[in-house]
mmCIF file of C-alpha atoms in Angstrom:
data_model
loop_
_atom_site.group_PDB
_atom_site.id
_atom_site.type_symbol
_atom_site.label_atom_id
_atom_site.label_comp_id
_atom_site.label_asym_id
_atom_site.label_seq_id
_atom_site.Cartn_x
_atom_site.Cartn_y
_atom_site.Cartn_z
ATOM 1 C CA UNK A 1 100.324 48.940 80.503
ATOM 2 C CA UNK A 2 99.185 48.032 77.025
ATOM 3 C CA UNK A 3 101.436 45.742 75.057
ATOM 4 C CA UNK A 4 103.394 44.734 78.170
ATOM 5 C CA UNK A 5 101.377 41.785 79.442
ATOM 6 C CA UNK A 6 101.792 38.088 78.751
ATOM 7 C CA UNK A 7 98.707 35.799 77.571
ATOM 8 C CA UNK A 8 98.296 33.286 80.158
ATOM 9 C CA UNK A 9 95.595 31.369 78.606
ATOM 10 C CA UNK A 10 96.560 27.731 78.281
ATOM 11 C CA UNK A 11 97.456 26.605 74.836
ATOM 12 C CA UNK A 12 97.556 23.497 72.947
ATOM 13 C CA UNK A 13 101.471 23.207 73.652
ATOM 14 C CA UNK A 14 101.041 23.096 77.469
ATOM 15 C CA UNK A 15 102.208 19.730 78.814
ATOM 16 C CA UNK A 16 104.125 18.789 75.738
ATOM 17 C CA UNK A 17 107.254 16.879 76.459
ATOM 18 C CA UNK A 18 110.491 17.413 74.592
ATOM 19 C CA UNK A 19 113.218 15.250 76.039
ATOM 20 C CA UNK A 20 113.716 16.158 79.654
ATOM 21 C CA UNK A 21 111.670 19.383 79.310
ATOM 22 C CA UNK A 22 107.982 19.960 79.858
ATOM 23 C CA UNK A 23 106.359 22.934 77.728
ATOM 24 C CA UNK A 24 104.373 25.557 79.660
ATOM 25 C CA UNK A 25 103.365 27.724 76.639
ATOM 26 C CA UNK A 26 104.520 29.033 73.412
ATOM 27 C CA UNK A 27 106.138 32.481 73.785
ATOM 28 C CA UNK A 28 106.427 33.536 70.077
ATOM 29 C CA UNK A 29 106.814 32.509 66.441
ATOM 30 C CA UNK A 30 109.528 34.016 64.101
ATOM 31 C CA UNK A 31 110.503 33.427 60.382
ATOM 32 C CA UNK A 32 112.534 30.360 61.165
ATOM 33 C CA UNK A 33 111.665 29.122 64.727
ATOM 34 C CA UNK A 34 109.125 28.929 67.334
ATOM 35 C CA UNK A 35 110.023 29.657 71.080
ATOM 36 C CA UNK A 36 108.461 27.841 74.008
ATOM 37 C CA UNK A 37 108.835 28.517 77.792
ATOM 38 C CA UNK A 38 109.525 25.162 79.493
ATOM 39 C CA UNK A 39 110.635 23.452 82.695
ATOM 40 C CA UNK A 40 113.305 20.981 83.340
ATOM 41 C CA UNK A 41 112.220 18.876 86.452
ATOM 42 C CA UNK A 42 114.255 16.614 88.636
ATOM 43 C CA UNK A 43 114.434 15.005 92.005
ATOM 44 C CA UNK A 44 113.635 16.793 95.356
ATOM 45 C CA UNK A 45 111.672 19.575 93.537
ATOM 46 C CA UNK A 46 114.484 20.492 91.251
ATOM 47 C CA UNK A 47 113.238 22.851 88.614
ATOM 48 C CA UNK A 48 114.989 24.917 86.051
ATOM 49 C CA UNK A 49 113.101 27.340 83.663
ATOM 50 C CA UNK A 50 114.442 27.222 80.079
ATOM 51 C CA UNK A 51 113.437 28.544 76.666
ATOM 52 C CA UNK A 52 113.065 25.924 73.884
ATOM 53 C CA UNK A 53 113.741 26.979 70.258
ATOM 54 C CA UNK A 54 112.457 24.671 67.671
ATOM 55 C CA UNK A 55 112.297 24.953 63.830
ATOM 56 C CA UNK A 56 109.000 25.740 62.345
ATOM 57 C CA UNK A 57 107.098 22.732 61.142
ATOM 58 C CA UNK A 58 106.828 23.831 57.471
ATOM 59 C CA UNK A 59 110.648 24.167 57.023
ATOM 60 C CA UNK A 60 112.054 21.368 59.198
ATOM 61 C CA UNK A 61 113.077 19.527 56.065
ATOM 62 C CA UNK A 62 114.965 22.343 54.513
ATOM 63 C CA UNK A 63 118.737 21.696 54.771
ATOM 64 C CA UNK A 64 119.573 25.410 54.933
ATOM 65 C CA UNK A 65 117.424 26.097 57.990
ATOM 66 C CA UNK A 66 118.604 22.950 59.680
ATOM 67 C CA UNK A 67 122.293 23.886 58.990
ATOM 68 C CA UNK A 68 121.711 27.483 60.487
ATOM 69 C CA UNK A 69 120.011 25.815 63.530
ATOM 70 C CA UNK A 70 122.880 23.477 64.135
ATOM 71 C CA UNK A 71 125.276 26.409 63.655
ATOM 72 C CA UNK A 72 123.657 28.383 66.224
ATOM 73 C CA UNK A 73 124.259 25.598 68.791
ATOM 74 C CA UNK A 74 127.861 25.075 67.728
ATOM 75 C CA UNK A 75 128.699 28.716 67.819
ATOM 76 C CA UNK A 76 127.157 29.421 71.043
ATOM 77 C CA UNK A 77 127.451 26.518 73.154
ATOM 78 C CA UNK A 78 130.817 27.278 74.526
ATOM 79 C CA UNK A 79 129.978 30.871 75.167
ATOM 80 C CA UNK A 80 130.081 32.104 78.948
ATOM 81 C CA UNK A 81 129.399 35.758 79.344
ATOM 82 C CA UNK A 82 127.042 37.648 81.623
ATOM 83 C CA UNK A 83 125.507 39.659 78.681
ATOM 84 C CA UNK A 84 124.889 36.753 76.439
ATOM 85 C CA UNK A 85 121.971 34.406 76.916
ATOM 86 C CA UNK A 86 123.359 30.882 77.572
ATOM 87 C CA UNK A 87 122.594 27.788 75.413
ATOM 88 C CA UNK A 88 122.286 24.669 77.655
ATOM 89 C CA UNK A 89 121.438 21.846 75.316
ATOM 90 C CA UNK A 90 120.904 20.631 71.855
ATOM 91 C CA UNK A 91 118.694 17.442 71.506
ATOM 92 C CA UNK A 92 116.171 15.723 69.318
ATOM 93 C CA UNK A 93 112.876 14.358 70.505
ATOM 94 C CA UNK A 94 110.579 12.295 68.193
ATOM 95 C CA UNK A 95 112.700 13.285 65.353
ATOM 96 C CA UNK A 96 112.510 17.045 66.010
ATOM 97 C CA UNK A 97 115.674 19.274 66.836
ATOM 98 C CA UNK A 98 115.411 21.734 69.595
ATOM 99 C CA UNK A 99 117.663 24.199 71.579
ATOM 100 C CA UNK A 100 117.389 24.696 75.321
ATOM 101 C CA UNK A 101 118.460 28.256 76.215
ATOM 102 C CA UNK A 102 118.631 30.584 79.169
ATOM 103 C CA UNK A 103 115.144 31.953 80.278
ATOM 104 C CA UNK A 104 115.647 35.709 80.285
ATOM 105 C CA UNK A 105 112.714 37.396 82.230
ATOM 106 C CA UNK A 106 112.643 40.961 80.965
ATOM 107 C CA UNK A 107 111.781 42.907 77.823
ATOM 108 C CA UNK A 108 113.559 43.508 74.527
ATOM 109 C CA UNK A 109 114.448 47.210 73.607
ATOM 110 C CA UNK A 110 111.758 47.188 71.100
ATOM 111 C CA UNK A 111 109.209 46.511 73.898
ATOM 112 C CA UNK A 112 110.948 49.093 76.072
ATOM 113 C CA UNK A 113 110.632 51.690 73.223
ATOM 114 C CA UNK A 114 106.901 50.816 72.909
ATOM 115 C CA UNK A 115 106.317 50.971 76.561
ATOM 116 C CA UNK A 116 108.021 54.444 76.832
ATOM 117 C CA UNK A 117 106.043 55.666 73.947
ATOM 118 C CA UNK A 118 102.712 54.459 75.549
ATOM 119 C CA UNK A 119 103.824 56.237 78.742
ATOM 120 C CA UNK A 120 104.463 59.497 76.760
ATOM 121 C CA UNK A 121 108.101 59.558 77.937
ATOM 122 C CA UNK A 122 111.517 59.039 76.063
ATOM 123 C CA UNK A 123 113.801 56.126 76.649
ATOM 124 C CA UNK A 124 116.208 57.487 79.322
ATOM 125 C CA UNK A 125 119.587 58.146 77.842
ATOM 126 C CA UNK A 126 121.344 56.518 80.746
ATOM 127 C CA UNK A 127 119.346 53.381 80.179
ATOM 128 C CA UNK A 128 120.284 53.308 76.494
ATOM 129 C CA UNK A 129 123.860 53.941 77.187
ATOM 130 C CA UNK A 130 123.992 51.023 79.617
ATOM 131 C CA UNK A 131 122.184 48.473 77.223
ATOM 132 C CA UNK A 132 124.423 49.491 74.214
ATOM 133 C CA UNK A 133 127.681 49.564 76.194
ATOM 134 C CA UNK A 134 127.027 46.158 77.719
ATOM 135 C CA UNK A 135 125.922 44.652 74.301
ATOM 136 C CA UNK A 136 129.260 46.045 72.771
ATOM 137 C CA UNK A 137 131.205 44.296 75.482
ATOM 138 C CA UNK A 138 129.255 41.137 74.913
ATOM 139 C CA UNK A 139 129.858 41.380 71.086
ATOM 140 C CA UNK A 140 133.590 41.778 71.655
ATOM 141 C CA UNK A 141 133.612 38.502 73.582
ATOM 142 C CA UNK A 142 132.189 36.780 70.580
ATOM 143 C CA UNK A 143 134.330 38.613 68.111
ATOM 144 C CA UNK A 144 137.478 37.626 70.059
ATOM 145 C CA UNK A 145 136.275 34.216 71.180
ATOM 146 C CA UNK A 146 138.662 31.492 71.819
ATOM 147 C CA UNK A 147 137.434 28.022 72.379
ATOM 148 C CA UNK A 148 138.194 25.760 75.353
ATOM 149 C CA UNK A 149 141.020 24.267 73.420
ATOM 150 C CA UNK A 150 142.600 27.543 72.909
ATOM 151 C CA UNK A 151 141.783 27.879 69.149
ATOM 152 C CA UNK A 152 140.658 31.340 67.990
ATOM 153 C CA UNK A 153 136.958 31.027 66.845
ATOM 154 C CA UNK A 154 135.760 34.735 66.309
ATOM 155 C CA UNK A 155 132.006 34.800 65.563
ATOM 156 C CA UNK A 156 130.074 37.756 64.023
ATOM 157 C CA UNK A 157 126.446 38.040 65.071
ATOM 158 C CA UNK A 158 125.058 39.671 61.931
ATOM 159 C CA UNK A 159 121.602 40.375 63.460
ATOM 160 C CA UNK A 160 122.284 42.983 66.033
ATOM 161 C CA UNK A 161 118.939 45.011 66.549
ATOM 162 C CA UNK A 162 116.624 46.051 69.374
ATOM 163 C CA UNK A 163 114.524 42.780 68.983
ATOM 164 C CA UNK A 164 117.609 40.806 69.948
ATOM 165 C CA UNK A 165 118.775 42.847 73.055
ATOM 166 C CA UNK A 166 116.884 42.261 76.277
ATOM 167 C CA UNK A 167 117.054 43.881 79.640
ATOM 168 C CA UNK A 168 116.071 41.877 82.734
ATOM 169 C CA UNK A 169 113.839 43.070 85.480
ATOM 170 C CA UNK A 170 117.053 43.233 87.393
ATOM 171 C CA UNK A 171 118.555 45.723 84.990
ATOM 172 C CA UNK A 172 120.935 43.165 83.233
ATOM 173 C CA UNK A 173 121.489 43.313 79.476
ATOM 174 C CA UNK A 174 121.427 40.160 77.451
ATOM 175 C CA UNK A 175 122.298 39.629 73.861
ATOM 176 C CA UNK A 176 120.141 37.137 72.283
ATOM 177 C CA UNK A 177 119.706 34.999 69.041
ATOM 178 C CA UNK A 178 122.979 33.977 67.300
ATOM 179 C CA UNK A 179 120.607 32.174 64.803
ATOM 180 C CA UNK A 180 122.455 33.641 61.655
ATOM 181 C CA UNK A 181 125.762 34.248 63.462
ATOM 182 C CA UNK A 182 128.820 33.214 61.357
ATOM 183 C CA UNK A 183 131.896 31.719 62.679
ATOM 184 C CA UNK A 184 134.710 33.326 60.800
ATOM 185 C CA UNK A 185 136.379 30.056 60.594
ATOM 186 C CA UNK A 186 133.493 28.835 58.461
ATOM 187 C CA UNK A 187 132.776 32.212 56.755
ATOM 188 C CA UNK A 188 132.648 30.874 53.357
ATOM 189 C CA UNK A 189 129.511 28.681 53.667
ATOM 190 C CA UNK A 190 126.908 31.330 52.911
ATOM 191 C CA UNK A 191 125.813 31.251 49.453
ATOM 192 C CA UNK A 192 126.771 34.136 47.022
ATOM 193 C CA UNK A 193 124.134 36.844 46.833
ATOM 194 C CA UNK A 194 122.370 35.589 50.017
ATOM 195 C CA UNK A 195 121.811 38.483 52.454
ATOM 196 C CA UNK A 196 120.929 37.723 56.016
ATOM 197 C CA UNK A 197 119.958 40.147 58.574
ATOM 198 C CA UNK A 198 117.287 42.647 59.650
ATOM 199 C CA UNK A 199 116.534 45.405 57.071
ATOM 200 C CA UNK A 200 117.548 48.877 58.395
ATOM 201 C CA UNK A 201 120.317 47.303 60.676
ATOM 202 C CA UNK A 202 122.584 45.686 58.342
ATOM 203 C CA UNK A 203 125.852 47.290 57.583
ATOM 204 C CA UNK A 204 126.779 48.516 54.008
ATOM 205 C CA UNK A 205 129.295 45.639 53.535
ATOM 206 C CA UNK A 206 126.580 43.174 54.747
ATOM 207 C CA UNK A 207 124.202 44.446 52.111
ATOM 208 C CA UNK A 208 126.754 44.115 49.383
ATOM 209 C CA UNK A 209 127.552 40.553 50.401
ATOM 210 C CA UNK A 210 131.098 41.415 51.315
ATOM 211 C CA UNK A 211 133.134 39.448 53.902
ATOM 212 C CA UNK A 212 132.186 40.474 57.476
ATOM 213 C CA UNK A 213 134.206 41.187 60.469
ATOM 214 C CA UNK A 214 133.472 42.823 63.916
ATOM 215 C CA UNK A 215 132.969 46.225 62.352
ATOM 216 C CA UNK A 216 129.679 45.119 60.832
ATOM 217 C CA UNK A 217 128.122 44.345 64.203
ATOM 218 C CA UNK A 218 129.443 47.769 65.278
ATOM 219 C CA UNK A 219 127.558 49.519 62.694
ATOM 220 C CA UNK A 220 124.317 47.606 63.693
ATOM 221 C CA UNK A 221 124.937 48.520 67.145
ATOM 222 C CA UNK A 222 125.438 52.097 66.199
ATOM 223 C CA UNK A 223 121.888 52.055 64.492
ATOM 224 C CA UNK A 224 120.483 50.670 67.836
ATOM 225 C CA UNK A 225 122.061 53.423 69.849
ATOM 226 C CA UNK A 226 120.948 56.113 67.385
ATOM 227 C CA UNK A 227 117.309 55.007 67.600
ATOM 228 C CA UNK A 228 117.249 54.570 71.233
ATOM 229 C CA UNK A 229 118.547 58.097 71.618
ATOM 230 C CA UNK A 230 116.196 59.579 69.158
ATOM 231 C CA UNK A 231 113.052 57.230 69.516
ATOM 232 C CA UNK A 232 112.868 57.043 65.819
ATOM 233 C CA UNK A 233 113.946 54.503 63.018
ATOM 234 C CA UNK A 234 117.201 55.721 61.387
ATOM 235 C CA UNK A 235 116.836 53.955 58.221
ATOM 236 C CA UNK A 236 113.337 53.557 57.162
ATOM 237 C CA UNK A 237 111.546 53.170 53.754
ATOM 238 C CA UNK A 238 108.480 51.200 52.472
ATOM 239 C CA UNK A 239 110.536 48.674 50.481
ATOM 240 C CA UNK A 240 113.684 46.657 51.345
ATOM 241 C CA UNK A 241 115.422 47.976 48.331
ATOM 242 C CA UNK A 242 114.854 51.602 49.332
ATOM 243 C CA UNK A 243 115.987 50.886 52.911
ATOM 244 C CA UNK A 244 119.179 49.304 51.705
ATOM 245 C CA UNK A 245 119.750 52.316 49.506
ATOM 246 C CA UNK A 246 119.353 54.547 52.441
ATOM 247 C CA UNK A 247 122.022 52.598 54.462
ATOM 248 C CA UNK A 248 124.429 52.763 51.437
ATOM 249 C CA UNK A 249 124.093 56.341 50.482
ATOM 250 C CA UNK A 250 121.798 58.252 52.828
ATOM 251 C CA UNK A 251 123.086 60.831 55.282
ATOM 252 C CA UNK A 252 123.004 60.061 58.972
ATOM 253 C CA UNK A 253 121.939 62.886 61.090
ATOM 254 C CA UNK A 254 123.410 63.364 64.573
ATOM 255 C CA UNK A 255 121.067 62.101 67.260
ATOM 256 C CA UNK A 256 121.130 65.672 68.910
ATOM 257 C CA UNK A 257 119.020 66.896 66.005
ATOM 258 C CA UNK A 258 116.074 64.966 67.390
ATOM 259 C CA UNK A 259 117.107 64.867 71.163
ATOM 260 C CA UNK A 260 118.624 68.043 72.315
ATOM 261 C CA UNK A 261 119.862 66.186 75.544
ATOM 262 C CA UNK A 262 122.389 64.376 73.517
ATOM 263 C CA UNK A 263 125.898 66.027 73.974
ATOM 264 C CA UNK A 264 128.205 66.645 71.039
ATOM 265 C CA UNK A 265 130.788 64.098 72.190
ATOM 266 C CA UNK A 266 128.004 61.423 72.011
ATOM 267 C CA UNK A 267 126.998 62.654 68.755
ATOM 268 C CA UNK A 268 130.607 62.003 67.382
ATOM 269 C CA UNK A 269 130.673 58.477 68.798
ATOM 270 C CA UNK A 270 127.416 57.450 67.211
ATOM 271 C CA UNK A 271 128.452 58.882 63.803
ATOM 272 C CA UNK A 272 131.758 57.256 63.890
ATOM 273 C CA UNK A 273 130.147 53.862 64.505
ATOM 274 C CA UNK A 274 127.859 54.484 61.607
ATOM 275 C CA UNK A 275 130.511 55.412 59.047
ATOM 276 C CA UNK A 276 129.901 54.004 55.642
ATOM 277 C CA UNK A 277 133.388 52.707 55.221
ATOM 278 C CA UNK A 278 134.314 50.143 57.969
ATOM 279 C CA UNK A 279 137.748 51.602 58.058
ATOM 280 C CA UNK A 280 136.460 54.877 59.469
ATOM 281 C CA UNK A 281 134.650 53.082 62.361
ATOM 282 C CA UNK A 282 135.927 51.984 65.603
ATOM 283 C CA UNK A 283 138.217 48.831 65.276
ATOM 284 C CA UNK A 284 136.254 46.850 67.745
ATOM 285 C CA UNK A 285 133.090 47.008 69.695
ATOM 286 C CA UNK A 286 135.251 47.231 72.866
ATOM 287 C CA UNK A 287 136.770 50.417 71.785
ATOM 288 C CA UNK A 288 133.306 51.789 70.914
ATOM 289 C CA UNK A 289 132.170 50.760 74.558
ATOM 290 C CA UNK A 290 135.190 52.435 76.064
ATOM 291 C CA UNK A 291 134.561 55.571 73.960
ATOM 292 C CA UNK A 292 131.164 55.748 75.411
ATOM 293 C CA UNK A 293 132.457 55.298 79.008
ATOM 294 C CA UNK A 294 135.115 57.994 78.510
ATOM 295 C CA UNK A 295 132.771 60.552 76.924
ATOM 296 C CA UNK A 296 129.664 60.200 79.132
ATOM 297 C CA UNK A 297 130.514 57.711 81.671
ATOM 298 C CA UNK A 298 128.637 59.494 84.649
ATOM 299 C CA UNK A 299 125.358 59.396 82.513
ATOM 300 C CA UNK A 300 125.387 55.511 82.160
ATOM 301 C CA UNK A 301 122.832 53.986 84.390
ATOM 302 C CA UNK A 302 123.712 51.271 86.850
ATOM 303 C CA UNK A 303 121.730 48.044 86.735
ATOM 304 C CA UNK A 304 119.669 49.228 89.846
ATOM 305 C CA UNK A 305 118.426 52.271 87.999
ATOM 306 C CA UNK A 306 117.495 50.225 84.779
ATOM 307 C CA UNK A 307 115.725 47.789 87.156
ATOM 308 C CA UNK A 308 113.559 50.514 88.564
ATOM 309 C CA UNK A 309 112.538 51.544 84.998
ATOM 310 C CA UNK A 310 111.736 47.894 84.030
ATOM 311 C CA UNK A 311 109.720 47.142 86.929
ATOM 312 C CA UNK A 312 107.813 50.482 86.487
ATOM 313 C CA UNK A 313 107.119 49.798 82.941
ATOM 314 C CA UNK A 314 106.532 46.131 83.076
ATOM 315 C CA UNK A 315 105.236 45.465 86.587
ATOM 316 C CA UNK A 316 102.036 43.612 85.257
ATOM 317 C CA UNK A 317 103.989 41.693 82.793
ATOM 318 C CA UNK A 318 106.355 40.481 85.628
ATOM 319 C CA UNK A 319 103.453 39.554 87.832
ATOM 320 C CA UNK A 320 101.815 37.639 85.072
ATOM 321 C CA UNK A 321 105.202 35.895 84.249
ATOM 322 C CA UNK A 322 105.335 34.717 87.934
ATOM 323 C CA UNK A 323 101.833 33.419 87.687
ATOM 324 C CA UNK A 324 102.755 31.429 84.633
ATOM 325 C CA UNK A 325 105.823 30.056 86.328
ATOM 326 C CA UNK A 326 103.934 29.202 89.565
ATOM 327 C CA UNK A 327 101.229 27.248 87.271
ATOM 328 C CA UNK A 328 104.147 25.044 86.149
ATOM 329 C CA UNK A 329 105.200 24.181 89.686
ATOM 330 C CA UNK A 330 104.483 20.546 90.481
ATOM 331 C CA UNK A 331 104.297 18.795 93.743
ATOM 332 C CA UNK A 332 107.877 17.714 94.546
ATOM 333 C CA UNK A 333 106.892 15.504 97.463
ATOM 334 C CA UNK A 334 107.193 12.257 95.479
ATOM 335 C CA UNK A 335 110.723 13.074 94.171
ATOM 336 C CA UNK A 336 111.757 14.229 97.637
ATOM 337 C CA UNK A 337 110.554 10.963 99.036
ATOM 338 C CA UNK A 338 112.753 9.199 96.507
ATOM 339 C CA UNK A 339 115.767 11.138 97.602
ATOM 340 C CA UNK A 340 114.948 10.452 101.134
ATOM 341 C CA UNK A 341 114.920 6.741 100.442
ATOM 342 C CA UNK A 342 118.295 6.953 98.465
ATOM 343 C CA UNK A 343 119.928 8.892 101.329
ATOM 344 C CA UNK A 344 118.570 6.293 103.927
ATOM 345 C CA UNK A 345 119.979 3.483 101.787
ATOM 346 C CA UNK A 346 123.383 5.234 101.690
ATOM 347 C CA UNK A 347 123.382 5.491 105.337
ATOM 348 C CA UNK A 348 122.337 1.786 105.915
ATOM 349 C CA UNK A 349 124.826 0.436 103.284
ATOM 350 C CA UNK A 350 128.138 -1.033 104.560
ATOM 351 C CA UNK A 351 131.212 1.087 103.970
ATOM 352 C CA UNK A 352 132.767 -0.197 100.712
ATOM 353 C CA UNK A 353 136.257 -1.298 100.514
ATOM 354 C CA UNK A 354 138.265 1.404 98.682
ATOM 355 C CA UNK A 355 139.730 0.119 95.515
ATOM 356 C CA UNK A 356 143.403 -0.159 94.792
ATOM 357 C CA UNK A 357 144.937 2.925 93.079
ATOM 358 C CA UNK A 358 145.121 2.620 89.387
ATOM 359 C CA UNK A 359 147.416 5.544 88.778
ATOM 360 C CA UNK A 360 145.089 6.947 86.053
ATOM 361 C CA UNK A 361 144.647 10.536 86.264
ATOM 362 C CA UNK A 362 124.418 26.007 77.844
ATOM 363 C CA UNK A 363 111.806 49.814 68.369
ATOM 364 C CA UNK A 364 109.963 47.281 66.216
ATOM 365 C CA UNK A 365 111.658 45.175 63.645
#
């Protein structure tokens, strides 16, 4: 299917080593960072696929971008949630910072929308409900996060959009890219007048530069659900200023105006999430998720159903991904021999005398 395959042509990045990771290829380049697929290799054929994120060369010396990069690592390092892509490592190699993150084999909601459009079919409502419900639960985890020491450390994502929500080939939703996330404990750091986010998805208060809370991410997720249900951009204009004005003052039509399969109760949930005043929205993304479950619970797809759709839409891409991963598999015989030697030495070594007890106790944008 057009637009759903990976380019497997070896590039100039293959074989590059960053710390304990070996790059297989570059996956993408964004406004701030470039993304690589890499392998962490160890003894006895140990191999873990990861995604490496590195600041673009031309902005590595800019303090603001370095600070955002470090903030992403600090904000997400302690996260442990099934619907949030894990961060494993923050390191520096040859003077260059990089993040090692979970490799999520699948596609973003942007790519799913594009694939469905190419196939001349709508995004199934049940699929959209599953992806948005799961993302809402993941966001609530971040919004109510408490660190391992028991200290409340709530985090606002600030860039919830289809491009940052993936569904794996197994039908599991993953929220990505906390690159501009803000810990509310350090919320005063962003410069006055600096608006960060994706145009068309930012909440009215985010556009106005007001302090943000969980309800800002809720608004953005409401945009995502509206667009998945209709297959159309909700706020669209040729200029960023016109786009912001549409968010601030434009009317939001119910999704059923475009998609007659959307029931009235789901219309009401979407419109409440998209209220201009944050006080008129749901208080948390978890409330939003539970409202969806109560209203249209039987229509929410299970991961198995979503997996069937993903495999149908992206079968060629999945196969090419597997080829790419196989191409990065090295011969583990040498390391296996080393392990065997270590095991042999441990068997042959005399049993040590036990020490005396001391008593010490990771839709297009």
